[in-house]
Tab-separated table of C-alpha atoms in Angstrom:
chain	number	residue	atom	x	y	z
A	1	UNK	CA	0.000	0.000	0.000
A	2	UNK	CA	1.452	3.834	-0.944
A	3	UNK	CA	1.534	5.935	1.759
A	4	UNK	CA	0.165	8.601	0.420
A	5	UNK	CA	-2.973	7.200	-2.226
A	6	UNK	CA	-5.191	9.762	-4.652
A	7	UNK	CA	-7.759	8.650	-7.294
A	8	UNK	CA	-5.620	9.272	-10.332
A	9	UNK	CA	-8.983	10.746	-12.042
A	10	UNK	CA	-9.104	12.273	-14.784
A	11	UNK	CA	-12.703	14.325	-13.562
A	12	UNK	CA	-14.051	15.947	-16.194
A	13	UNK	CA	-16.539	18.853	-14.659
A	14	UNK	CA	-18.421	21.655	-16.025
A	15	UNK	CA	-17.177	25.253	-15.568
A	16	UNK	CA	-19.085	26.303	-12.205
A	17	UNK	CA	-19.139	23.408	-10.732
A	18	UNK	CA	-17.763	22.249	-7.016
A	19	UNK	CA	-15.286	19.368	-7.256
A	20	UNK	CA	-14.135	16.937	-3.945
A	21	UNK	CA	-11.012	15.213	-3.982
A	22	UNK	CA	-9.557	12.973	-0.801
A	23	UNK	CA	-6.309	11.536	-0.367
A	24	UNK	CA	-5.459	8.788	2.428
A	25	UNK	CA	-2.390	8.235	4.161
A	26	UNK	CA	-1.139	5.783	5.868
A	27	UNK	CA	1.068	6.689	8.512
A	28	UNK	CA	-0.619	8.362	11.386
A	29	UNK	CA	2.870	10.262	12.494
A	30	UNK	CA	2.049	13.069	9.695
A	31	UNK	CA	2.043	16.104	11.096
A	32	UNK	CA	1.211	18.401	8.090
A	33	UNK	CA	-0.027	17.856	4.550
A	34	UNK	CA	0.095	19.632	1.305
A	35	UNK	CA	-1.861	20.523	-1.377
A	36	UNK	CA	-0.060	20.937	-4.244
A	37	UNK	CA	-0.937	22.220	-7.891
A	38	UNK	CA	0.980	20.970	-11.268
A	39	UNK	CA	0.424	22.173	-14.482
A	40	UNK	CA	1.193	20.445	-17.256
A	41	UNK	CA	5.327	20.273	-17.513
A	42	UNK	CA	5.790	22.526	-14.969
A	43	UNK	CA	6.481	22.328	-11.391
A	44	UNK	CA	4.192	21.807	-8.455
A	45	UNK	CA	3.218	24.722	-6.865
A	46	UNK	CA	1.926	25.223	-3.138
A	47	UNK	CA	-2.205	25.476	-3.177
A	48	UNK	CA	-2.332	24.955	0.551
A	49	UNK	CA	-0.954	24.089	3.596
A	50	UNK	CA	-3.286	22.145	6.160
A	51	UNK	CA	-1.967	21.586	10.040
A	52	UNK	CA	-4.989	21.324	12.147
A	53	UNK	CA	-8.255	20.586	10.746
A	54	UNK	CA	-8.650	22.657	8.098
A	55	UNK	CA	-8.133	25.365	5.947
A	56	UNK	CA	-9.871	27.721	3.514
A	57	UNK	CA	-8.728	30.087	0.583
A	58	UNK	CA	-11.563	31.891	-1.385
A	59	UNK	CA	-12.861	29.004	-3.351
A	60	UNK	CA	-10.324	26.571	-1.773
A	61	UNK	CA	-10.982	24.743	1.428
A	62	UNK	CA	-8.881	21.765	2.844
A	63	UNK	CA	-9.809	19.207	5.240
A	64	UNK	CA	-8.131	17.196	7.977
A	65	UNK	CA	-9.316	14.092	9.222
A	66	UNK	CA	-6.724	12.344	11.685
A	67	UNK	CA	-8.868	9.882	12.721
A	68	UNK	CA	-9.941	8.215	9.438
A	69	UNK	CA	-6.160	9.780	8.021
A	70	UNK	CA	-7.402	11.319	4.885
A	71	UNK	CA	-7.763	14.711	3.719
A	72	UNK	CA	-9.712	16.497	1.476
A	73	UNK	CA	-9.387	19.496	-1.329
A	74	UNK	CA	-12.779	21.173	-2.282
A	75	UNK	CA	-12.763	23.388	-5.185
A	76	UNK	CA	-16.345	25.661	-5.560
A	77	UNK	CA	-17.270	27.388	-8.998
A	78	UNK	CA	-14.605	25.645	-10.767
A	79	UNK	CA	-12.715	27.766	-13.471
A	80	UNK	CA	-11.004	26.649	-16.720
A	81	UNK	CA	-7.896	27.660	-15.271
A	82	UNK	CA	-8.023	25.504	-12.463
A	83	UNK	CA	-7.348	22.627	-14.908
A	84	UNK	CA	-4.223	20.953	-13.832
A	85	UNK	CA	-3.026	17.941	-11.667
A	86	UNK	CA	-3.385	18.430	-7.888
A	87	UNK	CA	-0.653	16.635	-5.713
A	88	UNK	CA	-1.679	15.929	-2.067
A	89	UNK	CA	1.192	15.352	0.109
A	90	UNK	CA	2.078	14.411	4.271
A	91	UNK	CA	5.220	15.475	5.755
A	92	UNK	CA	6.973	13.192	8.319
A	93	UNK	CA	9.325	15.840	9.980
A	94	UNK	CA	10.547	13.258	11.983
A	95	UNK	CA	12.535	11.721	8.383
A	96	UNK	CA	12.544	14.938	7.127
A	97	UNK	CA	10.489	13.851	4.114
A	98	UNK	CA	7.363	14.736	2.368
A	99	UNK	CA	5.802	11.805	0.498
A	100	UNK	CA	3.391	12.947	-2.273
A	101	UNK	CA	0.317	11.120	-4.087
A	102	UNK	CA	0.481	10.124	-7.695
A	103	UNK	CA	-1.868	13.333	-8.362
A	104	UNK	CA	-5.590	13.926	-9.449
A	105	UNK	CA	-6.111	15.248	-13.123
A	106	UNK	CA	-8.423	18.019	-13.152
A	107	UNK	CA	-10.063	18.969	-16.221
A	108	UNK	CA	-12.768	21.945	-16.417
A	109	UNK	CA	-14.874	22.328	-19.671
A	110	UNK	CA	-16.519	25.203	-20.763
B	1	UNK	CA	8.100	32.566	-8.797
B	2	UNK	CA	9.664	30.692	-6.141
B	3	UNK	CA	13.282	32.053	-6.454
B	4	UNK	CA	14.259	28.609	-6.896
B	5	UNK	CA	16.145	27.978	-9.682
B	6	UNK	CA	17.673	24.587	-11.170
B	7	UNK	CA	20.031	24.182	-14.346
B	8	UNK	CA	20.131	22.842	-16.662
B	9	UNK	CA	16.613	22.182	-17.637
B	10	UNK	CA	16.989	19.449	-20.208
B	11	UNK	CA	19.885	17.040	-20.261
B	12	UNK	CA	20.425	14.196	-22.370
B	13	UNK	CA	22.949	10.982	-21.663
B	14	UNK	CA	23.584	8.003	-22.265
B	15	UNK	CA	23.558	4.597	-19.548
B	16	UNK	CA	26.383	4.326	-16.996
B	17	UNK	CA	27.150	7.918	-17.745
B	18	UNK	CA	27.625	10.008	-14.463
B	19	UNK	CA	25.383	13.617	-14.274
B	20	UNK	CA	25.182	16.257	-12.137
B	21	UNK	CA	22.299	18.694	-11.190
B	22	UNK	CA	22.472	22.204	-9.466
B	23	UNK	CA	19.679	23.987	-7.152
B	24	UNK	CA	19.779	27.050	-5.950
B	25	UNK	CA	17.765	27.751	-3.060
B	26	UNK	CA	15.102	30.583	-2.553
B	27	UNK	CA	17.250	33.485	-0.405
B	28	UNK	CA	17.497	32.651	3.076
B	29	UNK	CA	16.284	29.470	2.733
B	30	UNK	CA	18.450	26.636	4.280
B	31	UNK	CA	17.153	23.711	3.466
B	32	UNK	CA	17.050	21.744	0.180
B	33	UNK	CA	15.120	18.454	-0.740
B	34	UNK	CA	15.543	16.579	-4.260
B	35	UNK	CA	13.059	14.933	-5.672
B	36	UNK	CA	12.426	12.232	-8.665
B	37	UNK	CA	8.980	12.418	-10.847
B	38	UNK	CA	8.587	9.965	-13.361
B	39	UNK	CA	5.726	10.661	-15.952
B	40	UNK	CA	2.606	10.299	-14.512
B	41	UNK	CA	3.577	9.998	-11.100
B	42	UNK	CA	4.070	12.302	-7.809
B	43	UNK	CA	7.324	13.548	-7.038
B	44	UNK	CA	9.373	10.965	-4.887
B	45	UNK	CA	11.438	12.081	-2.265
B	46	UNK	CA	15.205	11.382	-2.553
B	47	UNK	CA	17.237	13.247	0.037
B	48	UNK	CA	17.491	16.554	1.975
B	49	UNK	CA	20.362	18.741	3.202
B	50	UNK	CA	20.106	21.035	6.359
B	51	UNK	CA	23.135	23.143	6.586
B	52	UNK	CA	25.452	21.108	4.838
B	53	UNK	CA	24.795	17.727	5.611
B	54	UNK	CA	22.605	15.512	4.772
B	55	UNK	CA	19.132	15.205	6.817
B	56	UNK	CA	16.965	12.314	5.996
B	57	UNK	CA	16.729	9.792	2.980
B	58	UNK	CA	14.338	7.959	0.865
B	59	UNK	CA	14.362	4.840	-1.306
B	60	UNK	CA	16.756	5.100	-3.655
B	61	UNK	CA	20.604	3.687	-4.430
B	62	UNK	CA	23.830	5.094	-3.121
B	63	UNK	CA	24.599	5.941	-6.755
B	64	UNK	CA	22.545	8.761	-6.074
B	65	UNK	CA	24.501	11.578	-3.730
B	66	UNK	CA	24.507	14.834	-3.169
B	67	UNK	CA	26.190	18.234	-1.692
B	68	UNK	CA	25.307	21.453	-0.517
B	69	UNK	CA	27.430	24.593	-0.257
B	70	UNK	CA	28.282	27.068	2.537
B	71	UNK	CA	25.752	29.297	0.443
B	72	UNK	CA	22.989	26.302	0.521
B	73	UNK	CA	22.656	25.665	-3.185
B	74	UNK	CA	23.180	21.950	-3.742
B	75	UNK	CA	23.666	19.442	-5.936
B	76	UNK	CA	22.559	16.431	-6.583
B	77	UNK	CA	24.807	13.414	-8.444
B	78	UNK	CA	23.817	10.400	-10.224
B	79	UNK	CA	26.486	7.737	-10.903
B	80	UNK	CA	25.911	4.733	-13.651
B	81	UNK	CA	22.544	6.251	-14.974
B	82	UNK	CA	19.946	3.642	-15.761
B	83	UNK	CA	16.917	3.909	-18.414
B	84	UNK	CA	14.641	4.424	-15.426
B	85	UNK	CA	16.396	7.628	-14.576
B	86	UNK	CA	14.799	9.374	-16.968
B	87	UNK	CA	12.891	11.874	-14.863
B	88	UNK	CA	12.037	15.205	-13.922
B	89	UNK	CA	14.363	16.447	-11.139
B	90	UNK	CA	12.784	18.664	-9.086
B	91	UNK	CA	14.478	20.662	-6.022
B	92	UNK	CA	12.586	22.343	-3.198
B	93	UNK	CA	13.977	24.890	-0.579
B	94	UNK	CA	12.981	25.445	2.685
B	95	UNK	CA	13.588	27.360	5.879
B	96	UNK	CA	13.918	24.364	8.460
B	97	UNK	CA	13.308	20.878	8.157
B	98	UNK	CA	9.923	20.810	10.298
B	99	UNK	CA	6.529	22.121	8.881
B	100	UNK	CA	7.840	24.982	6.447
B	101	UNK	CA	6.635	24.780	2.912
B	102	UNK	CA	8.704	23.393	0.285
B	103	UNK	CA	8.636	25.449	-2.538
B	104	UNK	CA	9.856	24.250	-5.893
B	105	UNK	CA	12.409	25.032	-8.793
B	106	UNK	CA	11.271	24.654	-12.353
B	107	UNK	CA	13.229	21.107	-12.582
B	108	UNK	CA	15.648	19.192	-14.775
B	109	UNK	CA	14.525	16.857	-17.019
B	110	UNK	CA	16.866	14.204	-17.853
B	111	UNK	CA	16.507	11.562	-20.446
B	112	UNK	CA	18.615	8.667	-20.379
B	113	UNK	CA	18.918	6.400	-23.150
């Protein structure tokens, strides 16, 4: 089992539209996680940072849920530039690593 | 932008070759993590450096070192390249190894063939 597991996707939603993705991980000494964007040959770029339970940014909110280990990424009113792969990550500071999902393709259609 | 910045951005070589990649880190930042992503995939964490030495490891073969300077750019080595080291290299500085946010250069993409 990957530590850190994401539905690979692709969703396909309708401009406007609110879009859910989870990520599960499986080592319960995580003591942040990541939400990272990607765009297509570029690098990942920070989205969000989640340390408690949650976290919100305009049409962005993040969930934390330590005792099923998974965490969430809501997007509302999708836009077509929010097309792009979304990386959820957990940090172990205690290895000094941060282990990342294989991703979630977005795609947003007009 | 980040203010990281890796070079080069596209290498090619050839199996058992030796390559080396460069990072430098956003200013003031003193912490640098490398990072393999093979297409399709999420990055895969393959060392940090804190101040010069190295702080924490993941799976992958000695043949695969790496440095940092007194100014906390780094570098990171790969001895008798294989097929399956073709891969985007990414680099991400930090300030501290605990919960500050990575944030990433624009990569190296190496194909090996």
């Amino acid at each position: 089992r990957k530590e850190v597991e994401q539905d690979p996707g692709p969703f396909n939603v309708p401009e406007g539209a609110t879009v859910a993705f989870n990520c599960t991980y499986s080592n319960s000494a995580s003591q942040s996680f990541f939400w990272y964007r990607q765009d297509c040959r570029k690098e990942p770029k920070l989205l969000m940072s989640v340390y408690s339970s949650g976290n919100e940014d305009g049409r962005f909110t993040a969930q934390l849920n330590r005792a099923s280990q998974y965490i969430s990424l809501l997007i509302r009113d999708s836009k077509l530039s929010d097309s792009a792969t979304y990386l959820c990550a957990a940090l172990y500071s205690s290895a000094s690593k941060i282990i990342f999902g294989s991703g979630t393709r977005l795609s947003i259609r007009p | 932008e980040t203010g990281v910045t890796q070079s080069p951005t596209h290498l090619i070589k050839t199996r058992g070759q030796q390559v080396t990649l460069r990072c430098s880190s956003q200013s003031g930042h003193n912490t640098v993590s490398w990072y393999q992503q093979a297409l399709g995939q999420g990055p895969q964490f393959i060392f940090q450096y804190y101040r010069e030495e190295e702080n924490g490891r993941g799976n992958f073969p000695p043949r695969f070192s790496g440095l940092q300077f007194p100014n906390y750019s780094s570098e990171l080595n790969v001895n008798a390249l294989e097929l399956d080291d073709s891969a985007l290299y990414l680099c991400a500085s930090s300030l501290g190894t605990g919960q500050e946010t990575q944030y990433f250069g624009p990569g190296t993409r190496l194909l090996v063939l």
